[in-house]
PDB file of C-alpha atoms in Angstrom:
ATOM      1  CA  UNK A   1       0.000   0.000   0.000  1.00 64.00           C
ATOM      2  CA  UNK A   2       1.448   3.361  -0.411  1.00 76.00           C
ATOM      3  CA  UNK A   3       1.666   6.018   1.341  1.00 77.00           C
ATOM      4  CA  UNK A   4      -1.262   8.013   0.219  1.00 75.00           C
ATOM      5  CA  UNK A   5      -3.167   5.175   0.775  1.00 75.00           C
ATOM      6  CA  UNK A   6      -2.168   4.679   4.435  1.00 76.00           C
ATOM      7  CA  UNK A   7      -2.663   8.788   4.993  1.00 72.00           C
ATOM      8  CA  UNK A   8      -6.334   8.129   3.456  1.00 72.00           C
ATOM      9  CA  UNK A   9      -6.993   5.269   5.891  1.00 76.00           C
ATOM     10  CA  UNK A  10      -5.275   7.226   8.704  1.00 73.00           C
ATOM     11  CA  UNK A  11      -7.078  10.199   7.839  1.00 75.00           C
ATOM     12  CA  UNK A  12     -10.323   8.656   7.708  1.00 78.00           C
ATOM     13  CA  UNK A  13     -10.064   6.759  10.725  1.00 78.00           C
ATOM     14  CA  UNK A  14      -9.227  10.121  12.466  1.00 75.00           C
ATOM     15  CA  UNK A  15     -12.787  11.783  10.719  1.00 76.00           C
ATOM     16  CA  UNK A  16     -14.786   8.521  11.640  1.00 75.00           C
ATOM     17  CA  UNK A  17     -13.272   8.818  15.447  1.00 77.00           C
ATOM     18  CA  UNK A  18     -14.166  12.243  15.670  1.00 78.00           C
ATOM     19  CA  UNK A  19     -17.647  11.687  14.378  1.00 74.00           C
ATOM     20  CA  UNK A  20     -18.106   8.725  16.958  1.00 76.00           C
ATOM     21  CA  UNK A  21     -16.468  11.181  19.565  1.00 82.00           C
ATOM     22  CA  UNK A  22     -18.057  13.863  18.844  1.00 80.00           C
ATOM     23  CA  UNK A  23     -22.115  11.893  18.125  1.00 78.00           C
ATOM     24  CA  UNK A  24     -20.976  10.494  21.859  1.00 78.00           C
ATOM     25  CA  UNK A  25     -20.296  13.646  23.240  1.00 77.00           C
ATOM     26  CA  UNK A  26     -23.341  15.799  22.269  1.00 79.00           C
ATOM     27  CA  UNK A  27     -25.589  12.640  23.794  1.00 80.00           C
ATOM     28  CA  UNK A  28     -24.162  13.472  26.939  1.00 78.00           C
ATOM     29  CA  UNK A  29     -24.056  17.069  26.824  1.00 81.00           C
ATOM     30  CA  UNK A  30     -27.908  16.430  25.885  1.00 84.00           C
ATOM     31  CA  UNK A  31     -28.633  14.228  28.704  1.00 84.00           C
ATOM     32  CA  UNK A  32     -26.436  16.348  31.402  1.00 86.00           C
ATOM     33  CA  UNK A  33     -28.464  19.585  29.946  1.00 82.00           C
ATOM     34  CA  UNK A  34     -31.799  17.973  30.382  1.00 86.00           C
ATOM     35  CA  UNK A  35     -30.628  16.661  34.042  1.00 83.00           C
ATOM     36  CA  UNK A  36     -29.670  20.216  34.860  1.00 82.00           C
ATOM     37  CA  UNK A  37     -33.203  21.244  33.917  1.00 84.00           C
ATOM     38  CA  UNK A  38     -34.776  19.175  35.624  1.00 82.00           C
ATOM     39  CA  UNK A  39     -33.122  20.009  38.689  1.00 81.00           C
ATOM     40  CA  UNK A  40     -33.415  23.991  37.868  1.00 83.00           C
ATOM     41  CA  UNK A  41     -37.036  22.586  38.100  1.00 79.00           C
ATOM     42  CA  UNK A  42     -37.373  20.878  40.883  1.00 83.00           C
ATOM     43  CA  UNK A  43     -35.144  23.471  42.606  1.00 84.00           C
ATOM     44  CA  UNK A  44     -37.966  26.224  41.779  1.00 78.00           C
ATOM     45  CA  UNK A  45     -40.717  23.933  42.797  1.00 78.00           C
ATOM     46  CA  UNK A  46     -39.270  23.782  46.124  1.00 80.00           C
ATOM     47  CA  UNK A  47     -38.336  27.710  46.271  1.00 79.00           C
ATOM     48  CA  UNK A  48     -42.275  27.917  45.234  1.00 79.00           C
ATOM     49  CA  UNK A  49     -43.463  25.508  47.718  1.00 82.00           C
ATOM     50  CA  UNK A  50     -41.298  27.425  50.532  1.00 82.00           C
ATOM     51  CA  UNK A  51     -42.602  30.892  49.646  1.00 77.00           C
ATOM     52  CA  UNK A  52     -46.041  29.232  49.503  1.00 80.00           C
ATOM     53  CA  UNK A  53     -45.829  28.190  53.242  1.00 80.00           C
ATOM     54  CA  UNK A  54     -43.895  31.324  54.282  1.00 78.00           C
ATOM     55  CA  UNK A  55     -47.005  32.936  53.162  1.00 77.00           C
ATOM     56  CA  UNK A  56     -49.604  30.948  54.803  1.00 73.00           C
ATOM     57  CA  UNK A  57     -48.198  31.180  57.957  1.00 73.00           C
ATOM     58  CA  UNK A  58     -47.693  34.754  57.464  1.00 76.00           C
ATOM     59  CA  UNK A  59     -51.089  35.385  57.011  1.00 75.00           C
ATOM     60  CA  UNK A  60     -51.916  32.888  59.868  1.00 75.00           C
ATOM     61  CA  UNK A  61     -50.244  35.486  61.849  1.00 82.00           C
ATOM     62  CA  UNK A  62     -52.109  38.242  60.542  1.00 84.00           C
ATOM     63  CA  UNK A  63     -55.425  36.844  61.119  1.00 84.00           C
ATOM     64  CA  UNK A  64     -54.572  35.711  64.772  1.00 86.00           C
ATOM     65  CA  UNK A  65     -53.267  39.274  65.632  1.00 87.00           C
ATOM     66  CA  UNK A  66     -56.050  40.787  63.906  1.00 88.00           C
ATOM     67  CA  UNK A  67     -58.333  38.654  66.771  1.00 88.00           C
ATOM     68  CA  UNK A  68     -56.600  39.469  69.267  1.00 89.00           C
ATOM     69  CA  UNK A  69     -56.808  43.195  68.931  1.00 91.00           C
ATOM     70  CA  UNK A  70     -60.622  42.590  68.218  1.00 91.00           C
ATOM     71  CA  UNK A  71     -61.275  40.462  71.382  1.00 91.00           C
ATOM     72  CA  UNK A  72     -59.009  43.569  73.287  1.00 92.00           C
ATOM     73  CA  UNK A  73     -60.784  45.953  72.347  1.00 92.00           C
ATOM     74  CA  UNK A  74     -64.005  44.188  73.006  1.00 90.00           C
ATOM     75  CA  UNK A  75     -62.909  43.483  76.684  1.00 92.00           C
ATOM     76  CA  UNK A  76     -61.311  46.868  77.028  1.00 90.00           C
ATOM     77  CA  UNK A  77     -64.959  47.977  76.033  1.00 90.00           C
ATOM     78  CA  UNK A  78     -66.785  45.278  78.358  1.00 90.00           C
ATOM     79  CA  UNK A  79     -64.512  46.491  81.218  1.00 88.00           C
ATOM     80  CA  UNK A  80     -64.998  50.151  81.015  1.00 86.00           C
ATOM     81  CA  UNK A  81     -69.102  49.602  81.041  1.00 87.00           C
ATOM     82  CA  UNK A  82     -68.563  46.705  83.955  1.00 84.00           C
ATOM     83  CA  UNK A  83     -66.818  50.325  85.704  1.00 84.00           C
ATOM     84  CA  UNK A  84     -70.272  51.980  84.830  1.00 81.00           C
ATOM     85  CA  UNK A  85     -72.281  49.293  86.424  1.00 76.00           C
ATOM     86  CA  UNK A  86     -70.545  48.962  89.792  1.00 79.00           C
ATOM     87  CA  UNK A  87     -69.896  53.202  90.464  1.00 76.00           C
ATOM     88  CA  UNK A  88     -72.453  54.805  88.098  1.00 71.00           C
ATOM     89  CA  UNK A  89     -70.211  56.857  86.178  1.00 69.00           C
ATOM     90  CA  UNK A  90     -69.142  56.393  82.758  1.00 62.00           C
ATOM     91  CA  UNK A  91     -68.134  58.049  79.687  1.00 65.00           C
ATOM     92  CA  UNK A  92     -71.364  58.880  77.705  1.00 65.00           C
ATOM     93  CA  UNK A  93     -70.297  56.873  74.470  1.00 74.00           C
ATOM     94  CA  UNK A  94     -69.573  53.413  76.810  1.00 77.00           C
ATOM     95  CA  UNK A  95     -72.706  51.815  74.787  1.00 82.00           C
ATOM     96  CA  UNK A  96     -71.619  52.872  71.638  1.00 84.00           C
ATOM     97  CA  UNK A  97     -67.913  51.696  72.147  1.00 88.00           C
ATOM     98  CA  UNK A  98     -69.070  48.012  73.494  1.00 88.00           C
ATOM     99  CA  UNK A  99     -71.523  47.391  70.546  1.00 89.00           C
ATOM    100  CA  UNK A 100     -68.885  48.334  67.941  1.00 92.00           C
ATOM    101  CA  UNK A 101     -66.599  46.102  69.777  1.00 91.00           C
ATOM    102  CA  UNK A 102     -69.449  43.537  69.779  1.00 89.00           C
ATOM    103  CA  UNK A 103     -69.948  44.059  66.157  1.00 92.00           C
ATOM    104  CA  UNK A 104     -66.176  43.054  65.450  1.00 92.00           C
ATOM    105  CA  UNK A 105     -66.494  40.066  67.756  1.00 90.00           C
ATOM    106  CA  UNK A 106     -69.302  38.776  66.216  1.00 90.00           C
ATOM    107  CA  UNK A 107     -67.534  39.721  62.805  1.00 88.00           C
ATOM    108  CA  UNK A 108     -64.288  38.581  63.600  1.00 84.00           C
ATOM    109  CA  UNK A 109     -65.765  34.571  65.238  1.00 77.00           C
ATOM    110  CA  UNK A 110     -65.665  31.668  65.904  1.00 89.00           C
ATOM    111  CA  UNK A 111     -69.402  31.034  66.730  1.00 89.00           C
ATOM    112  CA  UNK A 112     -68.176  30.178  70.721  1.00 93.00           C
ATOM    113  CA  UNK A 113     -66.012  33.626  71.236  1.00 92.00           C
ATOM    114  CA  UNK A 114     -68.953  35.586  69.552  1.00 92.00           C
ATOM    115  CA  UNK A 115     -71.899  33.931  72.270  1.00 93.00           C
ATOM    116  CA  UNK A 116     -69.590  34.543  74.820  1.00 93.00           C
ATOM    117  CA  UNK A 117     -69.596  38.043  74.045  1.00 93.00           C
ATOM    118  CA  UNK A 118     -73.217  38.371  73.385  1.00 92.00           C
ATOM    119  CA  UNK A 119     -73.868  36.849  76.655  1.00 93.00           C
ATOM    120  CA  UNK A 120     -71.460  39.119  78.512  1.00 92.00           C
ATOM    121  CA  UNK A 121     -72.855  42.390  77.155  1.00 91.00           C
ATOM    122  CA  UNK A 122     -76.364  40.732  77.536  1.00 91.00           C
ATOM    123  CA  UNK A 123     -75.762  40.578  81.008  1.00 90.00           C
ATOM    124  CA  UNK A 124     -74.256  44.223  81.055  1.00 88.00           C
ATOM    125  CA  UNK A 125     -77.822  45.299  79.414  1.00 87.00           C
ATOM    126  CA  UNK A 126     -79.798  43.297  82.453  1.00 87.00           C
ATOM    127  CA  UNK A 127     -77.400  44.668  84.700  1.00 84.00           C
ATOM    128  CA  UNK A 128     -76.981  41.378  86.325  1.00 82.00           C
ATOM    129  CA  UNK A 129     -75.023  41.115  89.588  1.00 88.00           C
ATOM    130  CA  UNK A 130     -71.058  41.861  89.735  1.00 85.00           C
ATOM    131  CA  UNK A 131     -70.510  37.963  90.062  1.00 86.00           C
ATOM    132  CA  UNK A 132     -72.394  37.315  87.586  1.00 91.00           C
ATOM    133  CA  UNK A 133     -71.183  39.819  85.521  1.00 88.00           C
ATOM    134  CA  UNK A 134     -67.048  38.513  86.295  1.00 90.00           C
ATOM    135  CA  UNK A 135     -68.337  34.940  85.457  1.00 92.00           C
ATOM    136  CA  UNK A 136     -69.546  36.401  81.903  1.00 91.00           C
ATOM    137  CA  UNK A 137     -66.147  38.328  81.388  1.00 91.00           C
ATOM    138  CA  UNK A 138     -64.304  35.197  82.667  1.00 91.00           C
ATOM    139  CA  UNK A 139     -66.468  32.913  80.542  1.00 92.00           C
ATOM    140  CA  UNK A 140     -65.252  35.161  77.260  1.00 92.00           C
ATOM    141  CA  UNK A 141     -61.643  35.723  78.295  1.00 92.00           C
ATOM    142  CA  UNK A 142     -61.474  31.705  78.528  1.00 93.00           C
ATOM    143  CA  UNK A 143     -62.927  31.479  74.735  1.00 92.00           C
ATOM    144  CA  UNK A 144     -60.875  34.461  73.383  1.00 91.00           C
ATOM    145  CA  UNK A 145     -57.800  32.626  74.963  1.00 89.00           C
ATOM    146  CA  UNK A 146     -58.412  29.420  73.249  1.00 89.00           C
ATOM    147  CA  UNK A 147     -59.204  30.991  70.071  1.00 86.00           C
ATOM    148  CA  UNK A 148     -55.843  32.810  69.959  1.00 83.00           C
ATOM    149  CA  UNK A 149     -53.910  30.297  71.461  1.00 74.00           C
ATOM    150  CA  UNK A 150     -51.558  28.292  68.972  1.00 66.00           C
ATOM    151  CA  UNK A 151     -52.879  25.297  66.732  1.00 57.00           C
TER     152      UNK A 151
END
């Protein structure tokens, strides 16, 4: 054989490696890609999932702060008109304040915090006895606590 015939061979032996090489190579680059997308993806899906809950119990937050300042102001309300009751004297809007507090209580729920409100101020309106009267406030305070109290 002569020598151009062993550079042909030689040369295409070199081409036919590189194609093999090179057909070998781009699988792999193609599989590694797809394998990096596919954790790109399940790394958003978990940044997704983590805002998701950050936001929840955010919110959570909100909501049980947002009952707590209702049931406050409610029993800030109930205790200024229990002050009526036992001296007499009172600020002249007392009602007014206590059945907007009311209002948010019965607004702002459950069912068992908002009875226990209506019964205390029902019992303010009756002008039931000051035992009676603490019972009521204690009875709400207990619900109110619960309510707020962590799940």
């Amino acid at each position: 054989m002569s020598d151009w015939g062993i550079a042909l061979i030689a040369a295409g032996s070199a081409v036919a490696g590189s194609v093999v090489t090179g057909w070998y190579a781009r699988s792999a680059g193609i599989r590694q890609a797809t394998a990096a997308r596919h954790a790109g993806d399940r790394q958003a899906d978990a940044l997704l999932e983590s805002v998701r809950m950050t936001l929840t119990a955010e919110s959570g937050h909100r909501e049980l702060a947002l009952r707590r300042q209702t049931y406050a102001e409610f029993l800030g309300a109930a205790e200024s008109r229990i002050l009526t009751e036992r001296n007499g004297r009172g600020q002249t809007d007392d009602d007014a304040l206590l059945q907007r507090a009311l209002g948010g209580v019965l607004l702002e729920g459950p069912p068992q915090a908002a009875e226990a409100a209506q019964h205390l101020v029902d019992s303010l309106r009756r002008h039931d006895r000051p035992d009676e009267l603490k019972r009521a406030k204690l009875a709400f305070v207990a619900v109110a606590r619960e309510c707020c109290g962590p799940r």
